[in-house]
């Protein structure tokens, strides 16, 4: 595949280890996303060095620029990335505290909604469990949407902190009805949480995804370090690309690393 020549040797080896083509393609796009971003930001690719922190958070060191931090996630047919150059924040360089998570709205086969929610009950607070109780007033589709918004927020927050397995998700509570986030019972100072929803065509089908992106901004964006939770739609903040078109664009714009 010509697109592999755009990557470094280690990245090519990692992608070639995938057994399924779908996994290899997702891995390819995940590796291309930050590289295409550098091109879009007019940052010379040869000046970039990809690294990770001790906590496993990726970032790029750049000549004559602040480091670029980014976070990637995927679920089924969707891959998402958030990034920050730190130019406005100068907080927590080089990787910054930012994270993202996405999930497709669906119930696993042969599982009822109560059975599905019960699987995750130990990672949900009592308030969250009450908001996810099916009732005549709340349709099952809305309960599923609420669950995935809660779950993706918890995932995005822990990714922003660089925390892996072992973090108790009950420490993070999302009141999805009133858009209030609490960490250890308190509204966190200086955090932004942005939720979004996408309709994604996959073959002959269309699926809905929800996701949450978050970042720590301290006192530098919102007065008094207020915690912000908001919904945004596709636009300048959130761009969506077709996978095949994105790879074609990368081939046209990026230099090959293979001589």
Coordinates of C-alpha atoms in Angstrom, one line a residue:
X1 CA 0.0 0.0 0.0
X2 CA 1.4 3.3 -1.1
X3 CA 0.2 5.1 2.1
X4 CA 2.5 2.9 4.2
X5 CA 5.5 4.7 2.6
X6 CA 4.4 7.9 4.3
X7 CA 5.1 6.3 7.8
X8 CA 8.3 5.6 9.7
X9 CA 9.6 2.0 9.8
X10 CA 8.2 1.3 13.3
X11 CA 4.7 2.4 12.3
X12 CA 4.8 0.3 9.1
X13 CA 5.9 -2.8 11.1
X14 CA 3.1 -2.3 13.6
X15 CA 0.4 -2.0 10.9
X16 CA 1.7 -5.1 9.1
X17 CA 1.3 -7.1 12.2
X18 CA -2.5 -6.8 12.1
X19 CA -4.2 -9.9 10.9
X20 CA -7.5 -8.3 9.8
X21 CA -7.4 -5.7 7.0
X22 CA -10.0 -3.5 8.8
X23 CA -7.6 -3.3 11.8
X24 CA -4.7 -2.5 9.6
X25 CA -6.6 0.2 7.8
X26 CA -7.7 1.8 11.1
X27 CA -4.1 1.7 12.3
X28 CA -3.0 3.3 9.1
X29 CA -5.4 6.2 9.5
X30 CA -4.6 6.7 13.1
X31 CA -0.9 7.1 12.2
X32 CA -1.7 9.4 9.3
X33 CA -4.0 11.7 11.2
X34 CA -1.3 13.7 13.2
X35 CA 1.0 13.8 10.1
X36 CA -1.7 15.3 7.9
X37 CA -2.5 17.7 10.7
X38 CA 1.1 18.9 10.7
X39 CA 0.8 19.6 7.0
X40 CA -2.4 21.5 7.5
X41 CA -0.7 23.6 10.2
X42 CA 2.1 24.4 7.8
X43 CA 4.6 22.7 10.1
X44 CA 7.5 21.0 8.2
X45 CA 7.2 17.2 8.6
X46 CA 11.0 16.7 8.8
X47 CA 11.1 18.9 11.9
X48 CA 8.7 16.7 13.8
X49 CA 9.6 14.0 16.3
X50 CA 6.9 11.7 17.6
X51 CA 7.3 10.7 21.2
X52 CA 5.2 9.5 24.2
X53 CA 5.3 10.5 27.9
X54 CA 6.0 8.0 30.7
X55 CA 2.2 7.7 31.0
X56 CA 1.9 6.7 27.3
X57 CA 0.4 10.0 26.1
X58 CA 1.6 10.9 22.5
X59 CA 3.0 14.2 21.5
X60 CA 5.2 15.7 18.8
X61 CA 8.2 17.8 19.4
X62 CA 8.7 20.6 16.8
X63 CA 11.5 22.9 15.9
X64 CA 10.6 26.6 16.7
X65 CA 7.1 25.5 17.8
X66 CA 5.4 24.5 21.0
X67 CA 5.0 20.7 21.3
X68 CA 1.8 19.3 19.7
X69 CA -0.2 17.0 21.9
X70 CA -2.9 14.7 20.5
X71 CA -5.1 11.9 21.5
X72 CA -6.7 9.2 19.3
X73 CA -9.7 6.9 19.7
X74 CA -11.8 4.6 17.5
X75 CA -14.9 2.4 17.6
X76 CA -16.1 0.3 14.7
X77 CA -16.0 2.5 11.6
X78 CA -15.0 5.8 13.3
X79 CA -11.6 7.2 14.2
X80 CA -11.3 10.5 16.1
X81 CA -8.4 12.7 17.1
X82 CA -8.1 15.8 19.3
X83 CA -5.0 18.0 19.4
X84 CA -3.5 21.1 21.0
X85 CA -0.4 23.1 20.2
X86 CA -0.5 24.7 23.6
X87 CA -0.1 28.2 22.1
X88 CA -3.1 29.6 24.1
X89 CA -2.7 27.5 27.2
X90 CA 1.0 26.6 27.9
X91 CA -0.3 24.1 30.4
X92 CA 1.0 20.6 30.9
X93 CA 3.4 20.5 28.0
X94 CA 4.4 18.5 26.1
X95 CA 1.3 16.2 25.8
X96 CA -1.2 18.5 27.6
X97 CA -4.3 17.2 29.4
X98 CA -6.6 16.4 26.6
X99 CA -8.6 13.3 25.6
X100 CA -11.3 12.0 23.4
X101 CA -13.5 9.0 23.2
X102 CA -16.3 7.9 20.7
X103 CA -18.7 5.0 20.7
X104 CA -21.5 3.8 18.4
X105 CA -25.0 3.8 19.7
X106 CA -26.0 0.2 19.9
X107 CA -26.9 -2.7 22.1
X108 CA -24.9 -5.9 21.8
X109 CA -26.8 -8.8 20.2
X110 CA -29.0 -10.9 22.4
X111 CA -28.8 -8.5 25.4
X112 CA -31.7 -6.5 26.8
X113 CA -31.1 -2.9 27.9
X114 CA -31.3 -3.7 31.6
X115 CA -28.8 -6.5 31.2
X116 CA -26.4 -4.2 29.3
X117 CA -26.5 -1.5 31.9
X118 CA -26.0 -4.0 34.7
X119 CA -22.7 -5.1 33.2
X120 CA -21.3 -1.6 33.9
X121 CA -23.2 -0.9 37.1
X122 CA -20.0 -1.1 39.3
X123 CA -18.5 1.7 37.2
X124 CA -21.5 4.0 37.5
X125 CA -22.5 6.3 40.3
X126 CA -26.0 5.9 42.0
X127 CA -27.0 9.1 40.2
X128 CA -25.9 7.8 36.8
X129 CA -27.7 4.5 37.4
X130 CA -30.9 6.3 38.2
X131 CA -30.7 8.3 34.9
X132 CA -30.2 5.0 33.0
X133 CA -33.3 3.3 34.4
X134 CA -35.8 2.4 31.6
X135 CA -39.2 4.0 32.1
X136 CA -42.4 4.7 30.2
X137 CA -41.3 8.4 30.1
X138 CA -37.8 7.7 28.6
X139 CA -37.4 5.7 25.4
X140 CA -34.7 2.9 25.3
X141 CA -32.9 4.8 22.5
X142 CA -32.5 7.8 24.9
X143 CA -31.2 5.6 27.7
X144 CA -28.6 4.1 25.3
X145 CA -27.5 7.6 24.2
X146 CA -27.2 8.7 27.8
X147 CA -25.1 5.7 28.7
X148 CA -22.6 6.2 25.9
X149 CA -22.3 9.9 26.7
X150 CA -21.6 9.1 30.3
X151 CA -19.1 6.4 29.3
X152 CA -17.2 8.4 26.7
X153 CA -16.9 11.3 29.1
X154 CA -15.3 9.0 31.7
X155 CA -13.0 7.6 29.1
X156 CA -12.0 10.9 27.7
X157 CA -11.2 12.3 31.1
X158 CA -9.0 9.4 32.1
X159 CA -7.2 9.6 28.8
X160 CA -6.6 13.3 29.4
X161 CA -4.9 12.5 32.7
X162 CA -2.9 9.7 31.1
X163 CA -4.5 7.1 33.4
X164 CA -5.0 3.5 32.3
X165 CA -6.6 0.4 33.8
X166 CA -7.3 0.5 37.5
X167 CA -8.9 4.0 37.7
X168 CA -12.3 3.8 39.4
X169 CA -14.8 5.2 37.0
X170 CA -17.2 5.9 39.8
X171 CA -14.9 8.8 40.8
X172 CA -16.1 10.5 37.6
X173 CA -19.8 11.4 37.5
X174 CA -21.7 12.9 34.6
X175 CA -25.2 14.2 35.2
X176 CA -26.1 13.9 31.5
X177 CA -29.5 15.6 32.0
X178 CA -28.1 18.8 33.6
X179 CA -24.7 18.7 32.0
X180 CA -22.7 18.7 35.3
X181 CA -19.5 16.8 35.8
X182 CA -18.2 15.9 39.2
X183 CA -14.8 14.3 40.1
X184 CA -14.7 12.8 43.5
X185 CA -18.0 14.6 44.3
X186 CA -16.7 18.1 43.2
X187 CA -17.1 20.1 40.0
X188 CA -13.6 20.1 38.6
X189 CA -11.8 23.4 38.2
X190 CA -10.6 24.5 34.8
X191 CA -11.9 21.7 32.6
X192 CA -13.8 21.8 29.3
X193 CA -16.0 18.9 28.2
X194 CA -17.5 19.0 24.7
X195 CA -20.0 16.3 23.6
X196 CA -20.9 15.6 20.0
X197 CA -22.9 13.3 17.9
X198 CA -22.2 12.0 14.3
X199 CA -24.1 10.1 11.7
X200 CA -21.6 7.9 9.9
X201 CA -22.2 5.9 6.7
X202 CA -20.6 2.5 6.8
X203 CA -21.2 0.5 3.6
X204 CA -24.9 0.5 2.9
X205 CA -25.8 1.4 6.5
X206 CA -25.7 4.5 8.6
X207 CA -24.9 4.5 12.3
X208 CA -24.9 7.1 15.0
X209 CA -21.9 7.8 17.2
X210 CA -21.5 10.0 20.3
X211 CA -18.3 11.2 21.8
X212 CA -16.7 13.5 24.3
X213 CA -13.6 15.6 24.0
X214 CA -12.1 17.3 27.0
X215 CA -9.1 19.4 28.0
X216 CA -7.7 21.2 31.0
X217 CA -7.5 25.0 30.5
X218 CA -7.2 26.2 34.0
X219 CA -8.1 29.9 34.4
X220 CA -7.0 30.9 31.0
X221 CA -10.2 30.4 29.0
X222 CA -13.2 30.7 31.2
X223 CA -13.6 33.2 34.0
X224 CA -12.6 31.8 37.4
X225 CA -11.7 28.4 35.9
X226 CA -15.4 27.5 35.5
X227 CA -16.0 23.9 34.4
X228 CA -17.8 24.0 31.0
X229 CA -19.9 21.2 29.5
X230 CA -21.3 21.9 26.0
X231 CA -22.6 20.3 22.8
X232 CA -21.0 21.2 19.5
X233 CA -21.8 20.1 15.9
X234 CA -19.7 19.6 12.8
X235 CA -17.9 22.7 11.7
X236 CA -14.5 24.4 12.2
X237 CA -14.1 22.7 15.6
X238 CA -15.1 19.3 14.4
X239 CA -14.2 18.1 10.9
X240 CA -15.3 14.8 9.4
X241 CA -13.6 13.0 6.5
X242 CA -14.3 9.9 4.5
X243 CA -11.6 7.3 5.2
X244 CA -10.7 6.5 1.6
X245 CA -10.7 10.2 0.6
X246 CA -8.5 11.0 3.7
X247 CA -5.9 8.4 2.7
X248 CA -5.8 9.7 -0.9
X249 CA -5.3 13.2 0.5
X250 CA -2.4 12.0 2.6
X251 CA -0.8 10.3 -0.3
X252 CA -1.0 13.6 -2.3
X253 CA 0.2 15.9 0.5
X254 CA 2.8 14.0 2.5
X255 CA 6.3 13.1 1.6
X256 CA 7.4 9.5 1.4
X257 CA 9.7 8.2 4.1
X258 CA 10.9 5.4 1.9
X259 CA 13.7 6.1 -0.6

